[in-house]
Amino acid sequence: MTRIQRADERYPGGDPAAGIETRHALSFGSYYDPDNLRFGALLACNEERLAPGAGFDEHPHSHTEIVTWVVEGELTHHDTAGHTTVVRPGDLQRLGSAGGVRHVERNDADVPLVFVQMWLAPLVPGGEPAYEVVRGLDGSYDLPAADARLHVLRPAAGESAPVPAADFVYVHVVRGAVRLHADPATDLGPGDAARLTGPAEGTLVATTDAEVLVWEMRDWRKGLG
């Protein structure tokens, strides 16, 4: 089964007066939809836009795997586990909040910052926080803590890429346009997302140069591999 969510169907959030604009794909904060709480391990997929100097002051997280993909600009990260990092386009940041950690995320540059932040439920709560940055990620990134894998696809116009056959597949178009050949075939543009419940194979064909994030997730209720 395939469910499409268009960019303009995301719930607006953030604090525009403070230079923070957010678009939520799943229930988050004051936005609550009992039919849109999570998808597979995915708890949130937020498109964030921070004006120069804007950001999120120190705040806590726990029992969540937080994966951030920078699209434009530079993200400055500080956390109470002692990490201070600048994350740039093409870099993947992962914060495993485990039993609890606090962090700050800011745009300290003089240009706008755009990033996609995705929260996933860990298989086992608690433990010690973990942090890493993968510079210039090209390909896939395994997240064993959530039994999930992220594929970063950058097909040129006319190129195709397979969609993994998994219990849950989440497709998010970062830029460009693609045609998803699944059931049914659908055209997707920037900010559009598709949720595939399977396992069923599909194919993405780029109609322009594109960048696409694809989460492959297993059903934790079945016994995890």
mmCIF file of N, CA and C in Angstrom, residues 5-16 20-28 31 36 44-50 56 114-118 170 172 190-193 195:
data_model
loop_
_atom_site.group_PDB
_atom_site.id
_atom_site.type_symbol
_atom_site.label_atom_id
_atom_site.label_comp_id
_atom_site.label_asym_id
_atom_site.label_seq_id
_atom_site.Cartn_x
_atom_site.Cartn_y
_atom_site.Cartn_z
ATOM 1 N N GLN A 5 2.034 11.971 0.730
ATOM 2 C CA GLN A 5 1.825 13.226 1.461
ATOM 3 C C GLN A 5 2.549 14.332 0.706
ATOM 4 N N ARG A 6 1.794 15.299 0.217
ATOM 5 C CA ARG A 6 2.385 16.401 -0.535
ATOM 6 C C ARG A 6 3.003 17.431 0.408
ATOM 7 N N ALA A 7 3.935 18.185 -0.144
ATOM 8 C CA ALA A 7 4.645 19.174 0.667
ATOM 9 C C ALA A 7 3.673 20.132 1.355
ATOM 10 N N ASP A 8 2.616 20.551 0.648
ATOM 11 C CA ASP A 8 1.690 21.527 1.234
ATOM 12 C C ASP A 8 0.699 20.887 2.207
ATOM 13 N N GLU A 9 0.789 19.563 2.392
ATOM 14 C CA GLU A 9 -0.054 18.886 3.376
ATOM 15 C C GLU A 9 0.650 18.715 4.728
ATOM 16 N N ARG A 10 1.906 19.088 4.792
ATOM 17 C CA ARG A 10 2.621 19.027 6.065
ATOM 18 C C ARG A 10 2.067 20.090 7.012
ATOM 19 N N TYR A 11 2.142 19.766 8.298
ATOM 20 C CA TYR A 11 1.600 20.689 9.293
ATOM 21 C C TYR A 11 2.648 21.759 9.614
ATOM 22 N N PRO A 12 2.271 23.063 9.515
ATOM 23 C CA PRO A 12 3.252 24.118 9.808
ATOM 24 C C PRO A 12 3.469 24.280 11.305
ATOM 25 N N GLY A 13 4.737 24.473 11.670
ATOM 26 C CA GLY A 13 5.066 24.674 13.074
ATOM 27 C C GLY A 13 6.247 25.612 13.206
ATOM 28 N N GLY A 14 6.983 25.459 14.291
ATOM 29 C CA GLY A 14 8.122 26.338 14.542
ATOM 30 C C GLY A 14 7.685 27.654 15.153
ATOM 31 N N ASP A 15 8.500 28.673 14.932
ATOM 32 C CA ASP A 15 8.246 30.015 15.460
ATOM 33 C C ASP A 15 8.715 31.006 14.399
ATOM 34 N N PRO A 16 7.872 31.281 13.385
ATOM 35 C CA PRO A 16 8.303 32.152 12.287
ATOM 36 C C PRO A 16 8.817 33.509 12.754
ATOM 37 N N ILE A 20 12.234 30.620 12.718
ATOM 38 C CA ILE A 20 12.171 29.153 12.662
ATOM 39 C C ILE A 20 10.886 28.737 11.961
ATOM 40 N N GLU A 21 11.017 28.062 10.817
ATOM 41 C CA GLU A 21 9.859 27.544 10.092
ATOM 42 C C GLU A 21 10.000 26.038 9.972
ATOM 43 N N THR A 22 8.957 25.338 10.395
ATOM 44 C CA THR A 22 8.981 23.882 10.411
ATOM 45 C C THR A 22 7.764 23.343 9.678
ATOM 46 N N ARG A 23 7.966 22.222 9.000
ATOM 47 C CA ARG A 23 6.861 21.499 8.368
ATOM 48 C C ARG A 23 6.932 20.053 8.827
ATOM 49 N N HIS A 24 5.874 19.615 9.527
ATOM 50 C CA HIS A 24 5.841 18.285 10.126
ATOM 51 C C HIS A 24 5.113 17.300 9.223
ATOM 52 N N ALA A 25 5.695 16.106 9.045
ATOM 53 C CA ALA A 25 5.029 15.054 8.294
ATOM 54 C C ALA A 25 4.169 14.177 9.193
ATOM 55 N N LEU A 26 4.546 14.062 10.473
ATOM 56 C CA LEU A 26 3.846 13.210 11.427
ATOM 57 C C LEU A 26 3.443 14.044 12.636
ATOM 58 N N SER A 27 2.533 13.510 13.444
ATOM 59 C CA SER A 27 2.099 14.216 14.649
ATOM 60 C C SER A 27 3.302 14.654 15.459
ATOM 61 N N PHE A 28 3.263 15.920 15.907
ATOM 62 C CA PHE A 28 4.430 16.483 16.582
ATOM 63 C C PHE A 28 3.984 17.704 17.374
ATOM 64 N N TYR A 31 0.538 19.517 17.120
ATOM 65 C CA TYR A 31 -0.176 18.852 16.019
ATOM 66 C C TYR A 31 -0.383 17.383 16.378
ATOM 67 N N ASN A 36 -1.837 9.491 12.329
ATOM 68 C CA ASN A 36 -0.565 9.928 11.757
ATOM 69 C C ASN A 36 0.482 10.080 12.866
ATOM 70 N N ALA A 44 9.154 11.111 13.510
ATOM 71 C CA ALA A 44 9.049 12.481 13.013
ATOM 72 C C ALA A 44 9.897 12.614 11.761
ATOM 73 N N CYS A 45 9.437 13.449 10.859
ATOM 74 C CA CYS A 45 10.228 13.875 9.702
ATOM 75 C C CYS A 45 9.902 15.348 9.497
ATOM 76 N N ASN A 46 10.789 16.196 10.001
ATOM 77 C CA ASN A 46 10.548 17.644 10.015
ATOM 78 C C ASN A 46 11.458 18.350 9.021
ATOM 79 N N GLU A 47 10.881 19.175 8.174
ATOM 80 C CA GLU A 47 11.663 20.083 7.340
ATOM 81 C C GLU A 47 11.847 21.375 8.121
ATOM 82 N N GLU A 48 13.098 21.750 8.372
ATOM 83 C CA GLU A 48 13.402 22.920 9.189
ATOM 84 C C GLU A 48 14.100 23.991 8.358
ATOM 85 N N ARG A 49 13.685 25.238 8.567
ATOM 86 C CA ARG A 49 14.335 26.391 7.933
ATOM 87 C C ARG A 49 14.631 27.419 9.020
ATOM 88 N N LEU A 50 15.929 27.716 9.200
ATOM 89 C CA LEU A 50 16.348 28.669 10.234
ATOM 90 C C LEU A 50 16.991 29.867 9.558
ATOM 91 N N PHE A 56 17.403 26.604 18.027
ATOM 92 C CA PHE A 56 16.702 25.978 19.142
ATOM 93 C C PHE A 56 17.622 26.012 20.360
ATOM 94 N N VAL A 114 18.740 25.100 5.896
ATOM 95 C CA VAL A 114 17.643 24.175 5.627
ATOM 96 C C VAL A 114 18.130 22.767 5.954
ATOM 97 N N PHE A 115 17.361 22.053 6.760
ATOM 98 C CA PHE A 115 17.722 20.662 7.041
ATOM 99 C C PHE A 115 16.470 19.826 7.271
ATOM 100 N N VAL A 116 16.641 18.530 7.129
ATOM 101 C CA VAL A 116 15.577 17.566 7.395
ATOM 102 C C VAL A 116 15.988 16.793 8.640
ATOM 103 N N GLN A 117 15.120 16.775 9.637
ATOM 104 C CA GLN A 117 15.422 16.031 10.854
ATOM 105 C C GLN A 117 14.399 14.924 11.053
ATOM 106 N N MET A 118 14.934 13.732 11.285
ATOM 107 C CA MET A 118 14.097 12.536 11.388
ATOM 108 C C MET A 118 14.349 11.857 12.724
ATOM 109 N N TYR A 170 9.968 4.667 3.653
ATOM 110 C CA TYR A 170 9.569 6.075 3.646
ATOM 111 C C TYR A 170 10.460 6.806 2.666
ATOM 112 N N HIS A 172 11.385 10.444 0.929
ATOM 113 C CA HIS A 172 11.270 11.903 1.078
ATOM 114 C C HIS A 172 12.115 12.569 -0.004
ATOM 115 N N PRO A 190 9.764 18.336 -4.619
ATOM 116 C CA PRO A 190 10.430 18.695 -3.371
ATOM 117 C C PRO A 190 9.459 18.764 -2.185
ATOM 118 N N GLY A 191 9.819 18.093 -1.102
ATOM 119 C CA GLY A 191 8.980 18.074 0.087
ATOM 120 C C GLY A 191 7.906 17.017 0.085
ATOM 121 N N ASP A 192 7.655 16.393 -1.058
ATOM 122 C CA ASP A 192 6.675 15.305 -1.114
ATOM 123 C C ASP A 192 7.268 14.049 -0.488
ATOM 124 N N ALA A 193 6.380 13.204 0.036
ATOM 125 C CA ALA A 193 6.813 11.955 0.653
ATOM 126 C C ALA A 193 5.848 10.838 0.289
ATOM 127 N N ARG A 195 4.822 6.794 1.634
ATOM 128 C CA ARG A 195 4.959 5.747 2.637
ATOM 129 C C ARG A 195 4.489 4.446 2.007
#
